[in-house]
Amino acid sequence: MGFLLQTLEAEQAAAVDKSRNLPQFGPGDIIEVKMAVPENRRKVALMKGVVIARKNRGWQSAFTIRNYLGNAGGIERTFPLYSPSLLAIKVLEHRKVRRAKLYYLRDRKSSEYRVQ
């Protein structure tokens, strides 16, 4: 039963990869995500930030981005990679990092990870 589910998930992921052009990105990269907000009549919202984590789990793959906004402080958001509400992902800058998870940025000053 488990093998059948893995096969179906892999087929779905391959179909989405063909229809959507997802760029290669990893931890440390600065990306811009366009998403449709279903609660707000599917209006498009943008979020820029540093990728602090990426979880590769087949159909359940996800990534987390972090940015600092003035009064709101540090903002983190986790996105499912194959979500239909994700419209586009654009890589703005590739940065070289030595870790797979950049959770230590939560304790750092905002000037070290802020994206304009």
mmCIF file of C-alpha atoms in Angstrom:
data_model
loop_
_atom_site.group_PDB
_atom_site.id
_atom_site.type_symbol
_atom_site.label_atom_id
_atom_site.label_comp_id
_atom_site.label_asym_id
_atom_site.label_seq_id
_atom_site.Cartn_x
_atom_site.Cartn_y
_atom_site.Cartn_z
ATOM 1 C CA MET A 1 0.000 0.000 0.000
ATOM 2 C CA GLY A 2 2.813 2.412 0.868
ATOM 3 C CA PHE A 3 4.565 1.791 -2.440
ATOM 4 C CA LEU A 4 1.376 2.606 -4.342
ATOM 5 C CA LEU A 5 1.001 5.937 -2.532
ATOM 6 C CA GLN A 6 4.642 6.841 -3.188
ATOM 7 C CA THR A 7 4.176 6.065 -6.877
ATOM 8 C CA LEU A 8 1.028 8.200 -7.130
ATOM 9 C CA GLU A 9 2.684 11.103 -5.287
ATOM 10 C CA ALA A 10 5.718 10.919 -7.588
ATOM 11 C CA GLU A 11 3.451 11.007 -10.648
ATOM 12 C CA GLN A 12 1.577 14.038 -9.310
ATOM 13 C CA ALA A 13 4.825 15.851 -8.516
ATOM 14 C CA ALA A 14 6.144 15.131 -12.022
ATOM 15 C CA ALA A 15 2.939 16.480 -13.581
ATOM 16 C CA VAL A 16 3.163 19.693 -11.568
ATOM 17 C CA ASP A 17 6.857 20.079 -12.419
ATOM 18 C CA LYS A 18 6.008 19.900 -16.129
ATOM 19 C CA SER A 19 3.216 22.475 -15.894
ATOM 20 C CA ARG A 20 5.063 24.868 -13.548
ATOM 21 C CA ASN A 21 8.627 25.985 -13.954
ATOM 22 C CA LEU A 22 10.069 25.746 -10.430
ATOM 23 C CA PRO A 23 13.634 27.076 -10.083
ATOM 24 C CA GLN A 24 16.401 25.365 -8.148
ATOM 25 C CA PHE A 25 16.946 27.032 -4.791
ATOM 26 C CA GLY A 26 18.238 26.097 -1.385
ATOM 27 C CA PRO A 27 19.009 27.467 2.062
ATOM 28 C CA GLY A 28 20.595 30.898 2.006
ATOM 29 C CA ASP A 29 19.087 31.941 -1.315
ATOM 30 C CA ILE A 30 16.965 35.076 -1.481
ATOM 31 C CA ILE A 31 13.676 34.374 -3.213
ATOM 32 C CA GLU A 32 10.454 36.163 -4.045
ATOM 33 C CA VAL A 33 7.221 34.172 -3.790
ATOM 34 C CA LYS A 34 3.979 35.169 -5.517
ATOM 35 C CA MET A 35 0.968 33.555 -3.928
ATOM 36 C CA ALA A 36 -2.782 33.808 -4.306
ATOM 37 C CA VAL A 37 -4.490 34.488 -0.979
ATOM 38 C CA PRO A 38 -7.780 32.541 -0.931
ATOM 39 C CA GLU A 39 -9.188 34.502 2.020
ATOM 40 C CA ASN A 40 -8.744 37.756 0.089
ATOM 41 C CA ARG A 41 -10.559 36.829 -3.141
ATOM 42 C CA ARG A 42 -7.428 35.212 -4.596
ATOM 43 C CA LYS A 43 -5.486 38.477 -4.720
ATOM 44 C CA VAL A 44 -1.782 38.131 -5.380
ATOM 45 C CA ALA A 45 0.614 38.759 -2.492
ATOM 46 C CA LEU A 46 4.410 38.964 -2.646
ATOM 47 C CA MET A 47 6.864 37.847 -0.002
ATOM 48 C CA LYS A 48 10.634 38.187 -0.228
ATOM 49 C CA GLY A 49 13.021 36.544 2.142
ATOM 50 C CA VAL A 50 15.945 34.274 2.864
ATOM 51 C CA VAL A 51 15.313 30.551 2.610
ATOM 52 C CA ILE A 52 16.162 29.204 6.062
ATOM 53 C CA ALA A 53 14.967 25.625 5.558
ATOM 54 C CA ARG A 54 13.902 23.248 2.847
ATOM 55 C CA LYS A 55 12.142 19.952 3.485
ATOM 56 C CA ASN A 56 12.278 17.466 0.605
ATOM 57 C CA ARG A 57 9.553 14.894 1.227
ATOM 58 C CA GLY A 58 8.171 14.160 -2.220
ATOM 59 C CA TRP A 59 4.652 15.521 -2.547
ATOM 60 C CA GLN A 60 4.842 17.081 0.942
ATOM 61 C CA SER A 61 7.969 19.138 0.176
ATOM 62 C CA ALA A 62 8.056 22.574 1.781
ATOM 63 C CA PHE A 63 10.353 25.524 2.341
ATOM 64 C CA THR A 64 10.546 28.278 4.953
ATOM 65 C CA ILE A 65 11.513 31.879 4.264
ATOM 66 C CA ARG A 66 12.313 34.643 6.732
ATOM 67 C CA ASN A 67 12.403 38.414 6.417
ATOM 68 C CA TYR A 68 12.392 41.363 8.767
ATOM 69 C CA LEU A 69 9.654 43.976 8.485
ATOM 70 C CA GLY A 70 9.932 47.202 10.501
ATOM 71 C CA ASN A 71 7.314 47.153 13.255
ATOM 72 C CA ALA A 72 6.258 43.551 12.777
ATOM 73 C CA GLY A 73 9.714 42.134 13.505
ATOM 74 C CA GLY A 74 10.927 38.874 12.010
ATOM 75 C CA ILE A 75 8.408 37.166 9.740
ATOM 76 C CA GLU A 76 8.673 33.472 8.899
ATOM 77 C CA ARG A 77 6.400 31.599 6.589
ATOM 78 C CA THR A 78 6.397 27.982 5.458
ATOM 79 C CA PHE A 79 5.089 27.177 1.987
ATOM 80 C CA PRO A 80 4.218 23.771 0.550
ATOM 81 C CA LEU A 81 6.203 23.481 -2.681
ATOM 82 C CA TYR A 82 3.381 21.938 -4.722
ATOM 83 C CA SER A 83 0.581 24.155 -3.392
ATOM 84 C CA PRO A 84 -1.877 25.458 -5.996
ATOM 85 C CA SER A 85 -1.836 28.863 -4.296
ATOM 86 C CA LEU A 86 1.855 29.359 -5.206
ATOM 87 C CA LEU A 87 1.886 31.208 -8.494
ATOM 88 C CA ALA A 88 5.608 31.834 -9.020
ATOM 89 C CA ILE A 89 8.964 31.526 -7.291
ATOM 90 C CA LYS A 90 11.775 33.792 -8.411
ATOM 91 C CA VAL A 91 15.371 33.459 -7.191
ATOM 92 C CA LEU A 92 16.819 36.928 -6.671
ATOM 93 C CA GLU A 93 20.246 35.951 -5.349
ATOM 94 C CA HIS A 94 22.192 32.789 -4.582
ATOM 95 C CA ARG A 95 24.182 32.866 -1.354
ATOM 96 C CA LYS A 96 26.633 30.236 -0.254
ATOM 97 C CA VAL A 97 25.960 28.790 3.200
ATOM 98 C CA ARG A 98 27.496 25.932 5.140
ATOM 99 C CA ARG A 99 24.379 24.555 6.781
ATOM 100 C CA ALA A 100 21.147 22.985 5.575
ATOM 101 C CA LYS A 101 18.967 24.688 8.194
ATOM 102 C CA LEU A 102 19.592 28.337 9.027
ATOM 103 C CA TYR A 103 17.568 28.485 12.233
ATOM 104 C CA TYR A 104 20.361 30.438 13.915
ATOM 105 C CA LEU A 105 19.188 33.522 11.968
ATOM 106 C CA ARG A 106 16.284 33.744 14.415
ATOM 107 C CA ASP A 107 18.716 34.859 17.121
ATOM 108 C CA ARG A 108 20.739 37.221 14.935
ATOM 109 C CA LYS A 109 20.291 40.925 14.309
ATOM 110 C CA SER A 110 17.857 41.836 11.596
ATOM 111 C CA SER A 111 20.508 43.545 9.477
ATOM 112 C CA GLU A 112 22.139 40.168 8.790
ATOM 113 C CA TYR A 113 19.154 38.703 6.942
ATOM 114 C CA ARG A 114 16.958 41.646 5.952
ATOM 115 C CA VAL A 115 15.906 41.775 2.306
ATOM 116 C CA GLN A 116 14.987 45.157 0.824
#
